[in-house]
Short mmCIF file of C-alpha atoms in Angstrom, two decimals:
data_model
loop_
_atom_site.label_atom_id
_atom_site.label_comp_id
_atom_site.label_asym_id
_atom_site.label_seq_id
_atom_site.Cartn_x
_atom_site.Cartn_y
_atom_site.Cartn_z
CA MET A 1 50.25 -42.45 -50.60
CA VAL A 2 48.80 -44.63 -52.68
CA ALA A 3 46.34 -46.35 -50.78
CA HIS A 4 43.15 -44.78 -52.12
CA ASN A 5 44.29 -45.04 -56.01
CA ASP A 6 43.80 -48.63 -57.75
CA ALA A 7 45.88 -47.82 -60.83
CA GLN A 8 48.53 -46.54 -58.42
CA LEU A 9 48.39 -49.67 -56.47
CA LYS A 10 49.02 -51.95 -58.37
CA ARG A 11 51.98 -49.58 -60.33
CA SER A 12 53.21 -49.79 -56.92
CA VAL A 13 52.91 -53.52 -56.61
CA ALA A 14 54.43 -53.69 -59.90
CA MET A 15 57.31 -51.16 -58.57
CA ARG A 16 58.12 -53.49 -55.88
CA GLU A 17 57.83 -56.71 -57.82
CA HIS A 18 60.42 -55.14 -60.06
CA LEU A 19 62.29 -53.83 -57.33
CA SER A 20 62.90 -57.38 -55.61
CA ARG A 21 64.00 -58.42 -58.79
CA PHE A 22 66.28 -55.96 -59.32
CA HIS A 23 67.43 -56.29 -55.95
CA GLU A 24 68.14 -60.16 -56.53
CA TYR A 25 69.89 -59.76 -59.72
CA THR A 26 72.33 -56.81 -57.84
CA LEU A 27 72.81 -59.56 -55.06
CA GLN A 28 73.80 -61.46 -58.51
CA LEU A 29 76.42 -59.48 -60.00
CA ASP A 30 78.23 -58.39 -56.98
CA VAL A 31 79.04 -61.57 -55.79
CA PRO A 32 82.97 -61.25 -57.24
CA GLY A 33 83.35 -64.14 -59.39
CA ASN A 34 80.28 -65.35 -60.11
CA VAL A 35 80.13 -63.41 -63.25
CA PRO A 36 82.89 -62.47 -65.63
CA ALA A 37 83.83 -58.90 -65.72
CA ASP A 38 83.84 -59.19 -70.01
CA SER A 39 80.37 -60.67 -70.27
CA LEU A 40 79.19 -58.96 -68.07
CA ALA A 41 77.19 -57.04 -70.11
CA MET A 42 76.02 -59.97 -71.80
CA HIS A 43 75.05 -61.43 -68.81
CA PRO A 44 70.90 -62.03 -68.61
CA ALA A 45 70.87 -60.83 -64.83
CA PHE A 46 72.27 -57.77 -66.25
CA THR A 47 70.49 -57.03 -69.70
CA ASP A 48 67.30 -57.80 -67.42
CA ARG A 49 68.15 -55.72 -64.59
CA SER A 50 68.70 -53.23 -66.46
CA ALA A 51 65.30 -52.91 -67.99
CA ARG A 52 64.08 -53.75 -65.23
CA MET A 53 65.98 -50.60 -64.52
CA GLU A 54 63.73 -48.65 -66.90
CA ALA A 55 60.48 -50.07 -66.28
CA ILE A 56 61.02 -49.05 -62.34
CA ILE A 57 61.78 -45.32 -64.15
CA LYS A 58 58.68 -45.24 -66.26
CA LEU A 59 57.03 -46.59 -63.66
CA ILE A 60 58.15 -43.94 -61.36
CA ARG A 61 57.39 -41.75 -63.47
CA GLU A 62 53.80 -42.54 -64.42
CA MET A 63 53.55 -42.77 -60.80
CA THR A 64 54.73 -39.20 -59.96
CA GLY A 65 52.56 -37.87 -63.53
CA VAL A 66 49.59 -39.42 -61.56
CA GLU A 67 50.50 -38.07 -58.33
CA GLN A 68 50.86 -34.50 -59.89
CA LYS A 69 48.06 -34.61 -61.74
CA LEU A 70 46.13 -35.66 -58.02
CA LEU A 71 47.73 -32.76 -56.53
CA HIS A 72 47.21 -30.19 -58.81
CA SER A 73 43.63 -30.96 -58.67
CA ARG A 74 43.73 -31.54 -55.20
CA ALA A 75 45.27 -27.80 -55.33
CA GLN A 76 42.43 -27.04 -57.34
CA SER A 77 39.76 -28.05 -55.50
CA ARG A 78 41.60 -26.52 -52.12
CA ASP A 79 41.80 -23.50 -53.78
CA GLY A 80 37.86 -23.59 -54.34
CA TYR A 81 37.28 -25.26 -51.21
CA MET A 82 39.10 -22.01 -49.76
CA GLN A 83 37.04 -19.72 -51.88
CA LYS A 84 33.89 -20.90 -51.37
CA THR A 85 34.46 -21.06 -47.37
CA TYR A 86 36.04 -16.84 -48.16
CA LYS A 87 32.23 -16.44 -49.41
CA TYR A 88 30.57 -18.55 -46.97
CA LYS A 89 32.57 -16.64 -43.95
CA TRP A 90 31.56 -13.30 -45.45
CA ILE A 91 27.62 -14.42 -45.43
CA ILE A 92 28.03 -15.20 -42.01
CA MET A 93 29.65 -12.49 -40.98
CA MET A 94 27.06 -10.07 -42.52
CA VAL A 95 23.85 -12.34 -41.06
CA ALA A 96 26.37 -12.23 -37.90
CA VAL A 97 26.46 -8.93 -37.75
CA VAL A 98 22.89 -8.08 -38.98
CA PHE A 99 21.74 -10.11 -36.61
CA LEU A 100 23.55 -8.38 -33.81
CA SER A 101 22.71 -4.88 -35.15
CA SER A 102 18.76 -6.13 -35.02
CA ALA A 103 19.37 -7.74 -31.78
CA PHE A 104 20.67 -4.14 -30.64
CA ILE A 105 18.24 -2.26 -32.11
CA LEU A 106 15.54 -4.34 -30.56
CA LEU A 107 17.30 -4.18 -27.24
CA ASP A 108 17.59 -0.37 -27.61
CA ARG A 109 13.92 0.06 -27.92
CA GLU A 110 13.32 -2.05 -25.27
CA ILE A 111 15.65 -0.08 -22.72
CA ARG A 112 14.13 3.13 -24.14
CA ARG A 113 10.55 1.83 -23.09
CA ASN A 114 11.13 0.85 -20.31
CA LYS A 115 12.73 3.68 -19.26
CA ARG A 116 10.08 5.80 -20.64
CA TYR A 117 7.29 3.39 -19.31
CA GLY A 118 9.62 4.34 -15.66
CA ILE A 119 9.32 8.12 -16.00
CA ASP A 120 5.60 7.05 -16.60
CA LEU A 121 5.15 5.11 -13.65
CA GLU A 122 7.12 7.63 -11.42
CA ARG A 123 4.38 10.34 -13.19
CA THR A 124 1.70 8.56 -12.18
CA ILE A 125 2.85 7.39 -8.71
CA ASP A 126 3.71 11.02 -8.07
CA ASN A 127 0.29 12.24 -9.33
CA LEU A 128 -1.52 9.43 -7.27
CA ASN A 129 0.36 10.45 -4.44
CA ARG A 130 -0.43 14.38 -5.24
CA SER A 131 -4.07 13.08 -5.11
CA ASN A 132 -4.11 11.29 -2.42
CA SER A 133 -2.55 13.58 0.20
CA GLU A 134 -4.68 15.76 -1.32
CA LEU A 135 -8.28 14.27 -0.81
CA GLU A 136 -6.95 13.33 2.57
CA GLN A 137 -6.29 17.03 3.28
CA PHE A 138 -9.86 18.16 1.36
CA VAL A 139 -11.30 15.56 3.48
CA TYR A 140 -9.95 16.52 7.18
CA VAL A 141 -10.45 20.04 6.30
CA ALA A 142 -13.74 20.58 4.95
CA SER A 143 -14.84 18.03 7.02
CA HIS A 144 -13.69 20.28 10.03
CA ASP A 145 -14.62 23.64 8.51
CA LEU A 146 -17.94 22.11 7.89
CA GLN A 147 -18.54 20.97 11.18
CA GLU A 148 -18.09 24.54 12.53
CA PRO A 149 -21.08 26.54 10.71
CA LEU A 150 -23.11 23.17 11.07
CA ARG A 151 -22.48 23.63 15.18
CA LYS A 152 -24.04 26.49 15.10
CA ILE A 153 -26.94 26.08 13.38
CA ARG A 154 -27.90 23.54 15.84
CA SER A 155 -26.77 25.64 18.71
CA PHE A 156 -28.33 28.04 17.60
CA SER A 157 -31.77 26.13 17.26
CA ASP A 158 -31.08 24.62 20.16
CA ARG A 159 -30.94 27.44 22.11
CA THR A 160 -34.07 29.20 20.66
CA ILE A 161 -35.93 26.02 21.19
CA SER A 162 -34.60 25.69 24.93
CA LYS A 163 -35.08 29.41 26.00
CA TYR A 164 -38.37 30.40 23.89
CA ARG A 165 -40.24 26.53 23.48
CA ASN A 166 -43.26 27.93 26.09
CA ALA A 167 -43.76 31.34 23.37
CA LEU A 168 -43.04 29.29 19.64
CA PRO A 169 -46.16 28.83 17.91
CA GLU A 170 -46.46 24.45 17.30
CA ASP A 171 -45.27 25.05 13.81
CA VAL A 172 -42.39 27.26 14.08
CA TYR A 173 -41.33 24.38 16.64
CA HIS A 174 -41.78 22.17 14.55
CA MET A 175 -39.87 23.47 11.28
CA LEU A 176 -36.73 24.12 14.57
CA SER A 177 -36.77 20.62 15.33
CA LYS A 178 -36.45 19.58 11.71
CA ILE A 179 -33.33 22.48 11.63
CA ASP A 180 -32.09 20.47 14.86
CA GLU A 181 -32.91 17.18 13.68
CA SER A 182 -31.17 17.65 9.71
CA SER A 183 -28.39 20.02 11.21
CA ARG A 184 -27.43 16.98 14.01
CA ARG A 185 -27.54 14.22 10.93
CA MET A 186 -25.48 16.38 8.91
CA GLN A 187 -22.87 16.08 11.78
CA LEU A 188 -23.01 12.98 12.18
CA LEU A 189 -22.17 12.54 8.55
CA ILE A 190 -19.75 15.13 8.53
CA GLN A 191 -17.67 13.15 11.52
CA ASP A 192 -17.93 9.96 9.92
CA LEU A 193 -16.19 10.87 6.85
CA LEU A 194 -13.65 12.47 9.53
CA SER A 195 -13.09 9.09 10.61
CA PHE A 196 -13.45 7.12 7.87
CA SER A 197 -10.44 9.80 6.37
CA ARG A 198 -8.33 8.99 9.52
CA ILE A 199 -7.75 5.33 8.54
CA VAL A 200 -4.05 6.02 6.80
CA ASN A 201 -1.17 3.80 7.34
CA LYS A 202 1.28 7.56 7.66
CA GLY A 203 3.79 7.15 9.73
CA THR A 204 3.58 4.47 11.24
CA HIS A 205 4.40 0.82 10.45
CA PRO A 206 3.20 -2.87 10.56
CA GLU A 207 3.64 -4.54 13.63
CA GLY A 208 3.16 -8.11 14.58
CA LEU A 209 -0.61 -8.15 16.41
CA ASP A 210 -2.72 -11.14 17.10
CA LEU A 211 -5.97 -11.68 15.86
CA ASN A 212 -7.31 -13.38 18.38
CA THR A 213 -6.45 -10.03 20.94
CA ALA A 214 -8.20 -7.57 18.44
CA LEU A 215 -11.34 -9.77 18.68
CA LEU A 216 -11.18 -10.09 22.67
CA GLN A 217 -10.82 -6.01 22.27
CA ALA A 218 -13.39 -5.26 20.10
CA GLN A 219 -15.72 -7.48 21.66
CA SER A 220 -15.37 -6.24 24.95
CA ASN A 221 -15.52 -2.34 23.41
CA LEU A 222 -18.93 -3.62 21.85
CA SER A 223 -19.65 -5.68 25.40
CA GLU A 224 -22.85 -4.13 26.31
CA MET A 225 -24.38 -4.45 23.05
CA ILE A 226 -23.25 -7.55 22.77
CA THR A 227 -25.43 -8.21 25.96
CA GLU A 228 -28.00 -6.46 25.18
CA HIS A 229 -28.65 -8.23 22.11
CA GLY A 230 -27.73 -12.18 23.94
CA ALA A 231 -25.37 -12.62 21.32
CA ILE A 232 -23.47 -15.03 21.10
CA ILE A 233 -20.17 -14.84 19.29
CA GLU A 234 -18.01 -18.10 18.88
CA SER A 235 -14.27 -18.34 17.12
CA GLU A 236 -11.63 -20.45 15.46
CA ASN A 237 -8.05 -19.57 17.09
CA LEU A 238 -7.51 -16.93 15.01
CA PRO A 239 -3.66 -16.10 13.64
CA ALA A 240 -1.20 -13.74 13.94
CA ILE A 241 -0.21 -11.18 11.18
CA GLN A 242 2.05 -7.39 10.32
CA GLY A 243 -0.80 -5.36 10.47
CA TYR A 244 -2.04 -2.09 12.85
CA PRO A 245 -3.38 -3.43 15.86
CA SER A 246 -6.08 -0.26 16.17
CA GLN A 247 -7.58 -1.29 12.27
CA MET A 248 -7.51 -4.41 12.69
CA GLU A 249 -9.86 -4.13 16.54
CA GLN A 250 -12.17 -1.65 14.74
CA LEU A 251 -12.58 -4.52 11.69
CA PHE A 252 -13.76 -6.68 13.84
CA GLN A 253 -16.07 -3.74 16.10
CA ASN A 254 -17.54 -2.58 12.87
CA LEU A 255 -17.97 -6.27 11.30
CA LEU A 256 -19.76 -7.96 14.86
CA SER A 257 -21.76 -4.39 15.42
CA ASN A 258 -22.99 -5.23 11.87
CA SER A 259 -23.95 -8.38 12.17
CA VAL A 260 -25.34 -7.76 16.13
CA LYS A 261 -27.41 -4.67 14.44
CA TYR A 262 -28.78 -6.44 11.79
CA HIS A 263 -30.18 -9.87 13.78
CA LYS A 264 -33.64 -11.02 12.43
CA HIS A 265 -36.33 -10.12 14.67
CA GLY A 266 -37.23 -11.87 17.46
CA GLY A 267 -34.04 -14.33 17.18
CA LYS A 268 -30.96 -13.72 19.14
CA PRO A 269 -28.30 -13.03 16.88
CA GLN A 270 -25.53 -15.94 16.64
CA ILE A 271 -21.98 -15.53 14.80
CA LYS A 272 -19.61 -17.33 13.99
CA ILE A 273 -15.60 -16.56 12.95
CA THR A 274 -13.69 -19.13 11.25
CA TYR A 275 -10.22 -19.26 10.46
CA GLU A 276 -8.21 -21.28 7.22
CA LEU A 277 -4.84 -21.04 5.18
CA VAL A 278 -5.48 -20.58 1.83
CA GLN A 279 -4.02 -20.23 -1.43
CA GLY A 280 -4.04 -16.93 -3.31
CA GLU A 281 -5.97 -17.82 -6.47
CA VAL A 282 -9.37 -18.97 -4.82
CA ILE A 283 -9.87 -15.36 -4.07
CA PRO A 284 -11.64 -13.63 -7.04
CA LYS A 285 -10.63 -10.93 -8.92
CA ILE A 286 -7.21 -11.09 -6.89
CA LYS A 287 -4.77 -8.80 -8.36
CA PRO A 288 -2.51 -11.10 -10.82
CA SER A 289 0.82 -10.93 -8.59
CA HIS A 290 -0.95 -12.19 -5.42
CA THR A 291 -2.07 -15.54 -7.03
CA ASP A 292 0.71 -17.17 -5.56
CA LEU A 293 0.61 -16.16 -1.78
CA HIS A 294 -0.99 -17.41 1.37
CA PHE A 295 -3.88 -15.75 2.78
CA HIS A 296 -5.71 -15.94 5.93
CA LEU A 297 -9.08 -16.54 5.14
CA ILE A 298 -11.56 -15.09 8.65
CA LYS A 299 -14.59 -16.02 7.82
CA VAL A 300 -17.29 -14.14 9.83
CA SER A 301 -20.95 -15.58 9.69
CA ASP A 302 -24.20 -14.27 11.42
CA ASN A 303 -27.97 -15.68 11.13
CA GLY A 304 -28.95 -12.01 10.70
CA ILE A 305 -31.27 -10.77 8.27
CA GLY A 306 -28.76 -10.99 5.12
CA PHE A 307 -29.09 -8.85 1.91
CA ARG A 308 -30.16 -9.03 -1.55
CA LYS A 309 -27.12 -10.66 -3.92
CA GLU A 310 -27.31 -7.85 -5.81
CA PHE A 311 -26.20 -5.53 -3.04
CA ALA A 312 -22.83 -7.99 -2.14
CA GLU A 313 -20.51 -4.74 -3.47
CA LYS A 314 -22.47 -1.92 -2.81
CA ILE A 315 -22.32 -2.48 1.22
CA PHE A 316 -18.41 -1.70 1.21
CA VAL A 317 -18.98 1.89 -0.74
CA ILE A 318 -19.40 4.91 1.90
CA PHE A 319 -22.78 5.99 3.51
CA GLN A 320 -24.13 3.86 1.46
CA ARG A 321 -27.61 2.06 3.04
CA LEU A 322 -30.15 -1.07 2.14
CA HIS A 323 -32.51 -0.08 4.91
CA ASP A 324 -34.83 2.86 5.66
CA ARG A 325 -33.26 5.35 8.72
CA ASN A 326 -36.05 4.80 10.08
CA GLU A 327 -35.67 0.94 10.47
CA PHE A 328 -31.91 0.61 11.42
CA ALA A 329 -30.27 3.94 12.25
CA GLY A 330 -26.45 5.15 11.00
CA THR A 331 -24.62 6.70 8.20
CA GLY A 332 -23.16 3.24 6.28
CA ILE A 333 -20.16 4.04 7.23
CA GLY A 334 -19.27 0.78 9.04
CA LEU A 335 -18.36 -1.98 6.13
CA ALA A 336 -16.84 0.92 4.15
CA ILE A 337 -14.04 1.43 7.02
CA CYS A 338 -14.24 -2.29 7.04
CA LYS A 339 -12.83 -2.69 3.66
CA ARG A 340 -10.25 0.24 3.35
CA ILE A 341 -8.80 -1.08 6.94
CA VAL A 342 -8.60 -4.79 4.82
CA SER A 343 -7.03 -2.70 1.88
CA ASN A 344 -4.66 -1.23 4.16
CA HIS A 345 -3.18 -4.57 5.17
CA ASN A 346 -3.48 -5.15 1.13
CA GLY A 347 -6.33 -8.50 1.38
CA TYR A 348 -10.10 -8.48 0.25
CA ILE A 349 -13.18 -8.59 1.59
CA PHE A 350 -16.12 -10.64 0.17
CA ALA A 351 -19.40 -9.96 1.48
CA ASP A 352 -22.13 -12.82 0.46
CA SER A 353 -25.67 -13.73 2.01
CA PRO A 354 -26.74 -17.27 1.39
CA ASP A 355 -30.63 -17.85 0.31
CA GLY A 356 -31.28 -18.89 4.19
CA GLY A 357 -30.07 -16.00 5.49
CA GLY A 358 -27.60 -14.50 7.64
CA ALA A 359 -24.61 -12.76 6.04
CA ASN A 360 -21.19 -14.01 5.16
CA PHE A 361 -18.42 -11.37 5.28
CA CYS A 362 -14.77 -13.22 4.05
CA ILE A 363 -11.36 -11.27 5.17
CA TYR A 364 -8.29 -11.90 3.13
CA LEU A 365 -5.03 -11.36 5.14
CA PRO A 366 -1.49 -11.70 3.33
CA ALA A 367 0.03 -14.56 5.36
CA MET B 1 -16.90 28.57 46.89
CA ASN B 2 -14.83 30.73 44.49
CA TYR B 3 -16.71 33.49 43.53
CA ARG B 4 -13.39 34.53 41.33
CA HIS B 5 -13.03 35.36 37.64
CA ILE B 6 -12.79 33.07 34.67
CA LEU B 7 -11.08 33.87 31.59
CA MET B 8 -11.83 32.98 28.09
CA ALA B 9 -9.97 33.14 25.01
CA ASP B 10 -11.83 32.79 21.53
CA ASP B 11 -11.95 34.29 18.39
CA ASP B 12 -15.30 32.90 17.43
CA ALA B 13 -18.14 35.72 18.62
CA ASP B 14 -21.32 33.06 18.37
CA ASP B 15 -18.68 30.90 20.71
CA ARG B 16 -18.31 33.62 23.12
CA PHE B 17 -22.24 34.39 23.43
CA LEU B 18 -22.71 30.30 23.23
CA VAL B 19 -20.29 30.08 26.26
CA LYS B 20 -21.61 33.02 28.10
CA ALA B 21 -25.38 32.34 27.51
CA ALA B 22 -24.23 28.42 28.76
CA PHE B 23 -22.78 30.42 31.67
CA GLU B 24 -26.16 32.37 32.52
CA ASP B 25 -28.43 29.40 32.12
CA ASN B 26 -26.18 27.68 34.72
CA GLU B 27 -26.44 30.82 37.09
CA ILE B 28 -22.71 30.48 37.73
CA PRO B 29 -22.13 33.72 39.54
CA ASN B 30 -18.33 33.78 38.72
CA PRO B 31 -17.40 37.00 36.20
CA ILE B 32 -16.33 35.84 32.85
CA VAL B 33 -14.06 37.71 30.59
CA PHE B 34 -13.62 37.25 26.91
CA PHE B 35 -10.75 37.87 24.37
CA GLU B 36 -10.75 37.67 20.97
CA ASP B 37 -7.43 35.83 20.92
CA GLY B 38 -4.27 34.58 22.67
CA GLU B 39 -2.63 38.26 22.51
CA ARG B 40 -5.36 40.21 24.52
CA LEU B 41 -4.98 37.56 26.75
CA LEU B 42 -1.48 37.90 27.59
CA ASP B 43 -1.32 41.16 27.27
CA TYR B 44 -4.40 40.80 30.06
CA VAL B 45 -2.53 38.72 32.16
CA SER B 46 0.87 40.06 32.05
CA GLY B 47 -1.03 44.18 33.33
CA GLN B 48 -2.23 41.69 36.54
CA THR B 49 -0.79 41.48 39.52
CA GLU B 50 -0.77 38.21 42.14
CA ASP B 51 -3.98 39.34 43.57
CA LEU B 52 -6.08 38.85 40.89
CA HIS B 53 -5.36 35.02 39.72
CA PRO B 54 -8.90 34.28 37.98
CA VAL B 55 -9.73 30.63 38.72
CA LEU B 56 -9.92 28.97 35.29
CA ILE B 57 -8.67 29.57 32.43
CA PHE B 58 -10.22 28.66 28.51
CA LEU B 59 -8.40 28.52 25.45
CA ASP B 60 -9.34 27.65 22.31
CA LEU B 61 -6.73 26.16 20.24
CA ASN B 62 -6.77 28.03 16.68
CA MET B 63 -6.83 31.31 17.13
CA PRO B 64 -5.25 34.68 14.80
CA LYS B 65 -2.03 36.13 16.39
CA ARG B 66 -0.99 33.33 18.86
CA ASP B 67 -2.49 30.27 19.34
CA GLY B 68 -4.10 28.46 22.52
CA ARG B 69 -0.85 26.07 22.23
CA GLU B 70 1.77 29.83 22.43
CA VAL B 71 -0.21 30.93 25.21
CA LEU B 72 -0.38 27.15 27.01
CA GLN B 73 2.96 27.50 26.58
CA THR B 74 4.04 31.36 27.74
CA LEU B 75 1.28 31.07 31.02
CA ARG B 76 2.85 27.48 32.25
CA ASN B 77 6.69 29.58 31.37
CA ASN B 78 5.21 32.24 33.55
CA ARG B 79 6.58 31.84 37.50
CA ILE B 80 2.94 33.47 39.01
CA TRP B 81 0.74 32.25 36.65
CA ASN B 82 1.66 28.50 36.07
CA THR B 83 -0.40 27.18 38.51
CA VAL B 84 -3.79 28.54 37.16
CA PRO B 85 -5.84 25.19 35.59
CA ILE B 86 -6.14 25.39 31.69
CA ILE B 87 -9.50 24.31 29.91
CA ILE B 88 -8.42 23.63 26.76
CA PHE B 89 -11.80 24.27 24.32
CA SER B 90 -11.53 23.51 20.90
CA THR B 91 -13.75 21.61 18.03
CA SER B 92 -11.08 19.67 17.29
CA ASN B 93 -11.24 15.87 18.05
CA ALA B 94 -7.95 15.04 16.69
CA PRO B 95 -5.91 12.47 18.41
CA GLU B 96 -2.72 14.92 18.13
CA ASP B 97 -4.58 18.06 19.41
CA ILE B 98 -5.37 16.33 21.97
CA CYS B 99 -2.21 14.90 22.76
CA ALA B 100 0.07 17.95 21.97
CA ALA B 101 -2.37 20.18 24.54
CA TYR B 102 -1.64 17.98 27.65
CA GLU B 103 2.07 17.73 26.75
CA LEU B 104 2.22 21.36 26.60
CA GLY B 105 0.58 21.34 30.35
CA ALA B 106 -3.55 21.83 29.80
CA ASN B 107 -5.26 20.60 32.55
CA CYS B 108 -8.72 19.36 30.58
CA TYR B 109 -9.14 19.50 27.40
CA ILE B 110 -12.63 19.29 25.92
CA VAL B 111 -14.04 19.04 22.80
CA LYS B 112 -16.62 22.20 21.75
CA PRO B 113 -20.20 20.35 21.80
CA SER B 114 -22.00 20.57 18.64
CA SER B 115 -25.48 21.11 20.53
CA TYR B 116 -26.00 24.48 22.85
CA GLU B 117 -27.75 21.66 25.45
CA GLY B 118 -24.17 19.82 25.17
CA LEU B 119 -22.86 22.77 26.50
CA LYS B 120 -25.38 23.99 29.09
CA GLU B 121 -24.08 20.40 30.38
CA VAL B 122 -20.73 20.58 29.61
CA ILE B 123 -20.07 24.31 31.36
CA LEU B 124 -22.55 22.56 34.84
CA ASN B 125 -20.17 19.27 34.77
CA VAL B 126 -17.05 22.35 34.73
CA GLN B 127 -18.61 23.88 37.39
CA ASN B 128 -18.88 20.91 39.08
CA PHE B 129 -15.38 19.56 39.23
CA TRP B 130 -13.42 22.79 38.84
CA LEU B 131 -15.52 25.43 41.09
CA HIS B 132 -16.86 23.22 43.59
CA THR B 133 -15.07 19.41 43.48
CA ALA B 134 -11.45 20.71 43.14
CA ALA B 135 -9.07 22.14 45.30
CA LEU B 136 -7.27 24.51 43.66
CA PRO B 137 -4.39 26.69 44.04
CA ARG B 138 -4.54 30.71 46.35
#
């Protein structure tokens, strides 16, 4: 109890000294006959013992006084400390309350914003779906109903030519032929638009399919064209994917026929199909959410006439053509259909044409 | 050679004219009777006896009142008329239309050709197959 206080320690040492002497004296005096009863008060042991006793009492008083003072000051400091703690408690509590409430407000705001965002998203999806199905309907109906009058124009001009061929002046015949030619071209455009609009995934689910089979099927569909031009087609082993078999077949068919069609004059078309598995981040302009995925890269390369670099994106736009109609026939739907098919499979398609000629089509399909 | 008559229901006057012209230009001797919609064809059919069976029926798919599908269904459920060959003659080349027509019992589906020359050829082919080649129920 006094170990921490030097003054008190000294006092307690002194007190121990007094006490032991007191004890000694008491033992001396207690032995019967050692000290005669009448001379007890005069005996040095007795007087000294009394003096010791007083000293002890004094010491105890001093020590008690000191301890009480200490106790008092400690109690005071404790009170002060408690008061301070109390204050700190309040401050901490206030801070906590402020912190919690601001967190709550922030959270609430975030949740509200999230909810609003969700509603917006839902509305956008609704709008998108509606405009999509309206567009599909529009294209379908338009192409159907547009075909009707066109068929009539062709049929009647056709019949006029065939029935009155000999009676017609040359320029009338020429003009009627122009009507027939233009309406035939418009028919082609409408039919292509219709086939483009039919490439949708509505109501069907993707299934497991082997791309080798799709490629073989496409080749057999084009066998006449391939034989006619002496085209050589080489392919690496292709993977199996989840998708729509008829669409994949059409994709290969359009790419192959494109390569055969735009071969170099006087040369034989050579088409190479290679395959590798790549990480999403190598794909240019990939959606951020796709970067971590793996993709099958199927590359179709030919030795044809190629195209100028600035047309690399334009060639996928519907009815965009890079050549004169007299040079190469067609409406310009083939690659637009390819792009749509690849988009239907959540993939990417790019075209490039190296300086030496030829064209490369890179198709990325999610693995 | 079969000289019985042919029925055709089509709401489009131009098409009726063109088909008639194609029959004439191909010099097909069978008389052809036209109807403006499916209901008229069914009315005509219900008033006929067995002896006057047509040799062929051409049906357009999209017609007012009763369309080609309904007529097809009605004829296929009729005890007397369920054996007459029916050719669907429509502008639609939608896979679902073609499939539905055969499911309902059509014998043939022809997409209307887009030119008169094409039509003439189709009518000639129809004559060659259905009137000259195929054996038909009496």
